[in-house]
Coordinates of C-alpha atoms in Angstrom, one line a residue:
Chain A
M15 CA 0.0 0.0 0.0
M16 CA 2.8 2.3 1.0
A17 CA 4.8 1.5 -2.2
E18 CA 1.8 2.2 -4.4
S19 CA 1.3 5.6 -2.9
M20 CA 5.0 6.6 -3.1
P21 CA 4.9 8.2 -6.6
L22 CA 1.9 10.3 -5.6
R23 CA 3.6 11.3 -2.3
Q24 CA 6.7 12.3 -4.2
L25 CA 4.7 14.3 -6.6
W26 CA 2.9 16.0 -3.8
W27 CA 6.1 17.0 -2.0
L28 CA 7.7 18.3 -5.2
V29 CA 4.5 20.4 -5.9
H30 CA 4.4 21.5 -2.3
K31 CA 8.0 22.7 -2.5
D32 CA 7.3 24.8 -5.6
L33 CA 4.0 26.2 -4.3
A34 CA 5.7 27.2 -1.1
R35 CA 8.4 29.0 -3.1
E36 CA 5.7 30.8 -5.2
I37 CA 3.8 31.9 -2.0
R38 CA 7.0 33.2 -0.4
A39 CA 7.9 35.3 -3.5
P40 CA 4.7 37.1 -4.5
H41 CA 6.6 39.8 -6.3
A42 CA 7.8 37.2 -8.8
W43 CA 4.4 35.8 -10.0
S44 CA 2.7 39.2 -9.7
R45 CA 4.9 40.4 -12.6
S46 CA 3.3 37.7 -14.9
L47 CA -0.2 38.7 -13.8
L48 CA 0.5 42.4 -14.3
L49 CA 1.9 41.7 -17.8
G50 CA -1.3 39.7 -18.6
V51 CA -3.5 42.6 -17.3
I52 CA -1.5 45.2 -19.4
L53 CA -1.8 43.0 -22.5
V54 CA -5.5 42.5 -22.1
L55 CA -6.0 46.3 -21.5
L56 CA -4.1 47.1 -24.7
L57 CA -5.7 44.4 -26.8
A58 CA -9.2 45.1 -25.6
A59 CA -8.7 48.8 -26.4
Q60 CA -8.4 47.8 -30.0
I61 CA -11.9 46.1 -30.0
D62 CA -14.8 48.4 -30.4
P63 CA -18.1 46.6 -29.5
S64 CA -20.2 49.3 -31.1
A65 CA -18.5 48.7 -34.5
G66 CA -19.8 45.1 -34.8
H67 CA -18.3 41.9 -33.4
P68 CA -15.0 40.8 -34.9
T69 CA -15.3 37.3 -33.4
G70 CA -12.6 35.9 -35.7
A71 CA -9.9 38.0 -34.0
I72 CA -11.1 37.9 -30.4
G73 CA -10.0 34.3 -29.7
G74 CA -6.6 35.0 -31.2
L75 CA -6.1 38.2 -29.2
L76 CA -7.0 36.5 -25.9
W77 CA -4.6 33.6 -26.5
I78 CA -1.8 36.0 -27.5
A79 CA -2.2 37.8 -24.1
I80 CA -2.2 34.4 -22.3
F81 CA 0.9 33.2 -24.3
F82 CA 3.1 36.2 -23.5
A83 CA 2.1 36.5 -19.8
G84 CA 2.4 32.7 -19.5
T85 CA 5.9 32.7 -21.1
L86 CA 7.1 35.1 -18.5
A87 CA 5.8 32.8 -15.7
L88 CA 7.4 29.7 -17.3
E89 CA 10.7 31.4 -17.9
R90 CA 10.8 32.4 -14.2
S91 CA 9.8 29.0 -13.0
F92 CA 13.2 27.4 -14.0
A93 CA 15.4 30.5 -14.0
G94 CA 14.8 30.8 -10.2
E95 CA 15.9 27.3 -9.7
H96 CA 19.2 27.9 -11.5
D97 CA 19.9 31.3 -10.0
A98 CA 19.4 30.0 -6.4
G99 CA 21.4 26.9 -7.0
C100 CA 18.4 24.6 -6.5
W101 CA 18.9 22.8 -9.7
Q102 CA 21.9 20.8 -8.3
T103 CA 19.8 19.9 -5.2
L104 CA 17.0 18.6 -7.5
H105 CA 19.5 16.0 -8.8
L106 CA 19.9 14.7 -5.3
Y107 CA 16.2 14.0 -4.8
P108 CA 15.4 10.3 -4.9
V109 CA 12.8 10.7 -7.6
S110 CA 12.8 10.0 -11.3
P111 CA 13.3 12.9 -13.8
A112 CA 9.8 12.1 -15.2
M113 CA 8.3 12.7 -11.8
L114 CA 10.2 16.1 -11.6
F115 CA 8.7 16.9 -15.0
F116 CA 5.2 16.1 -13.9
A117 CA 5.6 18.1 -10.7
K118 CA 6.9 21.1 -12.6
L119 CA 4.2 20.7 -15.3
F120 CA 1.5 20.7 -12.6
V121 CA 2.8 23.9 -10.9
N122 CA 3.2 25.6 -14.3
L123 CA -0.3 24.6 -15.2
L124 CA -1.6 26.1 -11.9
S125 CA 0.4 29.3 -12.7
L126 CA -1.1 29.6 -16.2
L127 CA -4.6 28.9 -14.9
T128 CA -4.2 31.6 -12.3
I129 CA -3.2 34.1 -15.0
E130 CA -6.3 33.0 -17.0
L131 CA -8.4 33.4 -13.9
V132 CA -7.5 37.1 -13.8
T133 CA -7.1 38.0 -17.5
I134 CA -10.2 36.3 -18.9
P135 CA -12.9 38.0 -16.7
L136 CA -11.1 41.3 -17.3
F137 CA -11.2 40.6 -21.1
I138 CA -14.9 39.7 -20.9
G139 CA -15.6 42.9 -18.9
L140 CA -13.8 45.1 -21.3
T141 CA -15.0 43.6 -24.6
D142 CA -18.6 42.4 -23.6
E143 CA -17.9 39.1 -25.4
S144 CA -19.9 36.1 -24.3
L145 CA -16.9 33.8 -23.9
F146 CA -18.8 31.6 -21.4
A147 CA -22.1 31.3 -23.3
R148 CA -21.2 27.5 -23.4
P149 CA -19.2 27.2 -20.1
G150 CA -18.4 23.5 -20.5
A151 CA -17.0 24.0 -24.0
M152 CA -14.9 27.0 -23.0
A153 CA -13.6 25.3 -19.9
C154 CA -12.5 22.3 -22.1
I155 CA -10.6 24.7 -24.5
L156 CA -8.9 26.5 -21.6
L157 CA -7.9 23.3 -19.9
L158 CA -6.5 21.4 -22.9
G159 CA -5.0 24.5 -24.5
T160 CA -3.2 25.4 -21.2
A161 CA -2.1 21.8 -20.7
G162 CA -0.4 21.7 -24.2
F163 CA 1.1 25.2 -23.6
A164 CA 2.4 24.2 -20.1
A165 CA 3.9 20.9 -21.4
V166 CA 5.9 22.6 -24.1
G167 CA 6.8 25.5 -21.8
T168 CA 8.0 23.1 -19.0
L169 CA 10.3 21.2 -21.3
L170 CA 11.7 24.2 -23.2
G171 CA 11.8 26.4 -20.0
A172 CA 14.0 23.8 -18.3
L173 CA 16.2 23.4 -21.4
T174 CA 16.9 27.2 -21.8
A175 CA 17.2 28.0 -18.1
G176 CA 20.8 26.8 -17.9
L177 CA 22.0 28.6 -21.1
R178 CA 24.3 31.6 -20.7
N179 CA 22.4 33.8 -23.2
R180 CA 18.9 32.7 -22.3
S181 CA 17.3 36.1 -22.3
G182 CA 14.4 36.2 -24.8
L183 CA 15.3 32.7 -26.0
L184 CA 12.2 30.9 -24.5
P185 CA 9.5 32.8 -26.5
L186 CA 11.6 32.5 -29.6
L187 CA 11.8 28.7 -29.3
M188 CA 8.3 28.3 -27.9
L189 CA 6.2 30.3 -30.3
P190 CA 6.8 28.1 -33.4
V191 CA 6.3 24.9 -31.4
V192 CA 3.2 26.0 -29.5
A193 CA 1.7 27.9 -32.5
P194 CA -0.6 25.0 -33.4
V195 CA -2.0 25.1 -29.8
L196 CA -2.6 28.8 -30.0
L197 CA -4.2 28.6 -33.5
S198 CA -6.4 25.6 -32.5
A199 CA -7.5 27.3 -29.2
A200 CA -8.2 30.6 -31.0
E201 CA -10.3 28.8 -33.6
A202 CA -12.2 26.8 -31.0
T203 CA -12.8 30.0 -29.0
R204 CA -14.1 31.8 -32.1
I205 CA -16.6 29.0 -32.7
V206 CA -17.8 29.2 -29.0
I207 CA -18.2 33.0 -29.3
A208 CA -20.0 32.7 -32.7
G209 CA -22.4 30.2 -31.0
D210 CA -23.4 28.7 -34.3
G211 CA -22.7 25.1 -33.2
D212 CA -20.0 24.6 -35.9
P213 CA -19.2 20.8 -35.8
L214 CA -15.5 21.7 -36.4
W215 CA -15.3 22.7 -32.7
G216 CA -14.8 19.1 -31.7
W217 CA -12.0 18.7 -34.2
W218 CA -10.1 21.6 -32.8
V219 CA -10.5 20.4 -29.2
Q220 CA -9.3 16.9 -30.3
L221 CA -6.2 18.5 -31.8
L222 CA -5.6 20.4 -28.5
G223 CA -5.9 17.2 -26.6
A224 CA -3.6 15.3 -28.9
F225 CA -1.0 18.1 -28.6
A226 CA -1.2 18.1 -24.8
V227 CA -0.7 14.3 -24.7
V228 CA 2.1 14.2 -27.2
F229 CA 4.2 16.9 -25.5
T230 CA 3.5 15.6 -22.0
V231 CA 4.8 12.1 -23.1
V232 CA 7.8 13.6 -25.0
G233 CA 8.6 15.9 -22.1
A234 CA 8.5 13.0 -19.5
L235 CA 10.7 10.8 -21.8
V236 CA 13.4 13.4 -22.5
F237 CA 13.5 15.3 -19.2
D238 CA 16.3 13.0 -18.0
F239 CA 18.6 14.6 -20.6
V240 CA 17.4 18.1 -19.8
M241 CA 18.2 17.6 -16.1
E242 CA 21.9 16.9 -16.8
D243 CA 23.0 20.6 -16.5
Chain B
V17 CA 48.9 6.3 -53.6
N18 CA 46.7 5.2 -56.6
D19 CA 48.0 7.1 -59.6
S20 CA 45.4 5.6 -62.1
F21 CA 42.8 7.9 -63.7
L22 CA 40.0 6.7 -61.3
G23 CA 42.4 6.8 -58.3
R24 CA 42.7 10.6 -58.6
F25 CA 39.0 11.0 -57.8
S26 CA 38.0 11.1 -54.2
Q27 CA 34.6 10.1 -52.7
T28 CA 33.7 13.8 -52.6
H29 CA 34.3 14.2 -56.4
L30 CA 32.2 11.1 -57.0
V31 CA 29.3 12.5 -54.9
W32 CA 29.3 15.9 -56.5
G33 CA 30.0 14.6 -60.0
S34 CA 26.9 12.3 -59.8
C35 CA 24.8 15.2 -58.4
A36 CA 25.9 17.4 -61.3
I37 CA 25.0 14.6 -63.8
C38 CA 21.6 14.0 -62.1
F39 CA 20.8 17.7 -62.1
A40 CA 21.7 18.1 -65.8
V41 CA 19.4 15.1 -66.6
S42 CA 16.6 16.4 -64.3
A43 CA 16.8 19.9 -65.8
G44 CA 16.6 18.4 -69.3
L45 CA 13.6 16.4 -68.3
V46 CA 11.8 19.4 -66.7
F47 CA 12.4 21.7 -69.7
I48 CA 12.2 19.2 -72.6
A49 CA 10.4 16.1 -71.6
A50 CA 7.7 17.5 -69.3
P51 CA 4.7 18.9 -71.1
T52 CA 3.8 22.5 -70.6
E53 CA 0.7 23.0 -68.3
A54 CA -2.3 24.5 -70.1
S55 CA -3.4 27.2 -67.7
M56 CA -0.2 28.2 -66.0
G57 CA 2.3 27.7 -68.8
D58 CA 6.0 27.6 -68.1
V59 CA 5.5 28.9 -64.5
Q60 CA 4.1 25.5 -63.5
K61 CA 7.7 24.1 -63.8
I62 CA 8.4 25.7 -60.4
L63 CA 6.4 22.7 -59.1
Y64 CA 9.3 20.3 -59.8
V65 CA 11.7 22.3 -57.6
H66 CA 9.0 23.2 -55.0
V67 CA 7.8 19.7 -54.3
S68 CA 11.4 18.4 -54.3
V69 CA 12.8 20.9 -51.8
A70 CA 9.6 20.5 -49.6
W71 CA 10.2 16.8 -49.4
C72 CA 13.9 17.3 -48.7
G73 CA 13.0 19.8 -45.8
L74 CA 10.7 17.2 -44.2
A75 CA 13.2 14.4 -44.7
S76 CA 16.0 16.6 -43.1
C77 CA 13.8 17.2 -40.1
L78 CA 13.3 13.5 -39.6
V79 CA 17.0 12.8 -40.0
M80 CA 17.7 15.7 -37.5
G81 CA 15.3 14.2 -34.9
F82 CA 16.4 10.6 -35.2
C83 CA 20.1 11.5 -35.1
G84 CA 19.5 13.8 -32.2
A85 CA 17.8 10.9 -30.4
L86 CA 20.7 8.6 -31.3
Y87 CA 23.1 11.1 -29.8
L88 CA 21.1 11.2 -26.5
I89 CA 21.2 7.4 -26.3
R90 CA 24.8 6.7 -27.5
R91 CA 26.5 9.9 -26.6
R92 CA 28.7 9.8 -29.7
L93 CA 29.4 13.2 -31.3
E94 CA 29.2 11.8 -34.8
W95 CA 25.4 11.5 -34.3
D96 CA 25.2 15.1 -33.2
F97 CA 27.2 16.2 -36.3
W98 CA 24.6 14.4 -38.5
S99 CA 21.8 16.1 -36.5
Q100 CA 23.4 19.5 -37.0
A101 CA 24.1 19.0 -40.7
A102 CA 20.5 17.9 -41.2
A103 CA 19.2 21.0 -39.3
E104 CA 21.2 23.3 -41.5
V105 CA 20.3 21.5 -44.8
G106 CA 16.7 21.4 -43.6
W107 CA 16.7 25.1 -43.0
L108 CA 18.0 25.7 -46.5
C109 CA 15.4 23.4 -48.1
T110 CA 12.5 24.9 -46.1
S111 CA 13.7 28.4 -47.1
L112 CA 13.6 27.3 -50.7
T113 CA 10.2 25.8 -50.2
L114 CA 8.8 29.1 -48.9
V115 CA 10.4 31.1 -51.7
T116 CA 9.3 28.8 -54.6
G117 CA 5.9 28.3 -53.0
S118 CA 5.5 32.1 -52.7
A119 CA 6.4 32.5 -56.4
W120 CA 3.9 29.7 -57.3
A121 CA 1.2 31.3 -55.1
H122 CA 1.6 34.7 -56.8
E123 CA 1.0 33.1 -60.2
A124 CA -1.7 30.6 -59.2
W125 CA -3.7 32.4 -56.5
G126 CA -2.6 36.1 -57.2
T127 CA -0.9 36.6 -53.8
W128 CA 2.6 36.1 -52.5
W129 CA 1.3 34.7 -49.2
T130 CA -1.9 33.3 -47.8
W131 CA -2.5 31.8 -44.3
D132 CA -3.2 28.4 -45.8
P133 CA -2.6 25.5 -43.2
R134 CA 0.2 23.9 -45.3
L135 CA 2.0 27.3 -45.8
T136 CA 1.6 28.2 -42.1
S137 CA 2.9 24.8 -40.9
S138 CA 5.9 25.0 -43.3
L139 CA 6.6 28.5 -42.0
L140 CA 6.5 27.1 -38.4
L141 CA 9.0 24.4 -39.5
W142 CA 11.3 27.0 -40.8
L143 CA 11.1 28.9 -37.5
I144 CA 11.8 25.7 -35.6
F145 CA 14.9 25.0 -37.7
T146 CA 16.0 28.7 -37.2
G147 CA 15.5 28.4 -33.4
I148 CA 17.5 25.2 -33.2
I149 CA 20.4 26.6 -35.2
L150 CA 20.5 29.8 -33.1
V151 CA 20.5 27.8 -29.8
R152 CA 23.3 25.5 -31.1
Q153 CA 25.4 28.5 -32.1
G154 CA 25.3 29.9 -28.5
I155 CA 26.7 26.7 -26.8
D156 CA 30.5 26.1 -26.9
D157 CA 30.8 22.7 -25.2
P158 CA 30.2 20.0 -27.9
H159 CA 28.5 17.5 -25.6
R160 CA 26.2 20.1 -24.1
R161 CA 25.4 21.3 -27.6
G162 CA 24.6 17.8 -28.6
R163 CA 22.4 17.1 -25.6
I164 CA 20.3 20.4 -25.9
G165 CA 20.3 20.1 -29.7
G166 CA 19.1 16.5 -29.5
V167 CA 16.1 17.4 -27.2
L168 CA 15.2 20.3 -29.4
A169 CA 15.5 18.1 -32.6
I170 CA 13.0 15.6 -31.1
V171 CA 10.6 18.4 -30.2
G172 CA 11.0 20.0 -33.7
M173 CA 10.3 16.6 -35.4
C174 CA 6.8 16.7 -33.9
D175 CA 5.9 19.4 -36.5
V176 CA 6.4 17.0 -39.4
P177 CA 3.1 15.1 -39.2
L178 CA 1.4 18.5 -38.9
V179 CA 3.0 19.7 -42.2
I180 CA 2.2 16.4 -44.0
M181 CA -1.4 16.2 -42.9
A182 CA -2.2 19.9 -43.0
T183 CA -4.0 19.7 -46.3
R184 CA -6.1 16.8 -45.2
W185 CA -6.9 17.9 -41.6
F186 CA -7.7 21.6 -42.3
R187 CA -9.5 23.5 -45.0
G188 CA -7.1 25.4 -47.3
V189 CA -6.2 26.3 -50.9
H190 CA -3.2 24.1 -51.1
P191 CA -3.9 21.1 -53.4
V192 CA -4.0 17.7 -51.6
A193 CA -3.1 15.2 -54.4
P194 CA -3.6 16.9 -57.8
D195 CA -4.3 15.0 -61.0
M196 CA -1.2 15.0 -63.1
D197 CA -0.1 13.9 -66.6
A198 CA 1.9 10.6 -66.4
R199 CA 5.0 12.3 -68.0
M200 CA 4.8 15.2 -65.4
R201 CA 4.6 12.6 -62.6
L202 CA 7.7 10.8 -63.9
V203 CA 9.7 14.1 -64.2
L204 CA 8.6 15.1 -60.7
L205 CA 9.8 11.7 -59.3
A206 CA 13.2 12.2 -61.1
S207 CA 13.5 15.7 -59.7
V208 CA 12.7 14.5 -56.2
A209 CA 15.3 11.7 -56.5
C210 CA 17.9 14.2 -57.8
F211 CA 17.3 16.7 -54.9
T212 CA 17.4 13.9 -52.4
L213 CA 20.8 12.9 -53.7
L214 CA 21.9 16.6 -53.5
I215 CA 20.8 17.0 -49.8
A216 CA 22.4 13.7 -48.9
G217 CA 25.7 15.0 -50.5
L218 CA 25.3 18.3 -48.6
M219 CA 24.7 16.5 -45.3
F220 CA 27.8 14.2 -45.8
A221 CA 29.9 17.2 -46.6
R222 CA 28.7 19.3 -43.7
R223 CA 29.0 16.4 -41.3
R224 CA 32.6 15.8 -42.4
Q225 CA 33.3 19.6 -42.0
L226 CA 31.9 19.5 -38.4
E227 CA 33.9 16.4 -37.6
L228 CA 37.2 18.0 -38.9
A229 CA 36.4 21.2 -37.0
E230 CA 36.0 19.2 -33.8
L231 CA 39.2 17.4 -34.4
V232 CA 41.1 20.7 -34.9
A233 CA 39.6 22.0 -31.6
Q234 CA 40.7 18.9 -29.8
L235 CA 44.3 19.1 -31.2
D236 CA 44.4 22.8 -30.2
A237 CA 43.3 21.9 -26.7
D238 CA 45.9 19.1 -26.5
D239 CA 48.6 21.4 -27.8
C240 CA 47.7 24.0 -25.1
Q241 CA 47.9 21.4 -22.4
S242 CA 51.3 20.0 -23.5
R243 CA 52.7 23.5 -23.3

C-alpha cells in the first residue's frame, strides 16, 4: 500500500516545494499577472463593441495575451531554480526525472490557470464578449490549451534556463512549437463566441488534446537529458 | 597512392559529380520532356523544384530528430554532427520551399502569401529550424550542444506530421493530391530523387566539416595542455 502511494507522495512533496516557493515570493508571480493585465487592456482597447463583433480575431487576441504572460511565468519557473542553485539539489532528490517533469508541469499549469483566472474575466468585462455562453466548451478549450502550452513550456523552459544567453530565448523557441495550440485554441474560442454550433469545434478540441498528450509524453521521456545541467 | 585515372577522384568528387549529372538530366527532363501545363504555362515548372525541396526539408527534419535521439542514447558526437548537418540543410530546403511556394502562389492564386494551413505549418517548421540553429550557435561545449540540440530536434520533429497532414486535416487552398499527366509525374519523381541525392551529399559534406572542426579543436586543446 505504501509502495503504491509513493509516486503520488513524491509528486505532492515536489509540488508543495514549488508552491511554497511561489507563495514566499509574491513579487515574482505578480509580474506575470501584471503583464497579462496590461496586454488584455491594450488588446481590448483595439476592440470596439459598437462597431460590430470581430469574433474571428477575439479568440486570437485573448490567446496572445495568455501566451506572453504565461511565457514570463514559465521562464521564471526554472530561472529561479538555476539562480538560487536549487537545480543541483533537485538532482539529489530520490525521484525519477519524469516525476520532476510532472511536478513542474502541474505547478506551471496552476500558474497559467491563475493568469487566465484574472485575465479572462477582465477581457470579458472590457469587450462584452460572451466567452462563457457555453461554459463547458470554453472550460474544455482552456484546460486542454493550457495543458499543451504548459507541457511545451515546462520542457523548453528547463532546457533554456541553464543557457548563458537565455534572455528572450524561450518565447523565440516556444512560439513556433506552441503555435498549433494557439491557433487551434483561437479557432475553437471563435466557434464558441459565434455560437453557431459549428461541428469543427470538436475537431479543434481533439487537436488540442492530442497536442497536450504528445508533448507531455515527449517531455516525460526526454526530461532526464534536460536535467543533466 | 593510386595514380590511375580513377584513383585521382575522391569520394567527394564522385558524390558531387553524380549530383551534377543527375541535375543536368533532371533539368533536361523538366524543360524538354515534361509537357507545358495548359493554364499556368512555363511557371508551372516551379512545381518540380518546390515539391522536391519541400520533401527534402521534411526528410531533413526527420534525420535531425532521429540523429538527435541517437546522440542522446549513444553519446557519440558523430550523431550530433549528423543532426546539426540535417538541421542546416533542412533550414535551406524549407527556405527554398517558402520562396518557390510564394512564387507559385503569386501566379496561381494572385498573392505572394496566404494563411493556408500547409503554408503556415511550413513557416513554423522554418522557424523551428532557425531556433534550433540559433540555440546551437550559442553553446561552446560540444556534448552540451549535442544534448540540448538533441532534445530540441525531437521536439521539432513533432511538427512533421502537422505539415504532411495539414491539407487533409484543415480546409485550405493548397492542393492535396492533384491529378497529373503521367510524364509530369515521372519528371517530378526524377526531380525528387535528384534533390534527395543533393541533400544527402550536402549532409555528408557538412558532417565531415563539423567532424574536422571538432578534431582541430581537440588538437588545439591538447597542444595548449602540453605547453
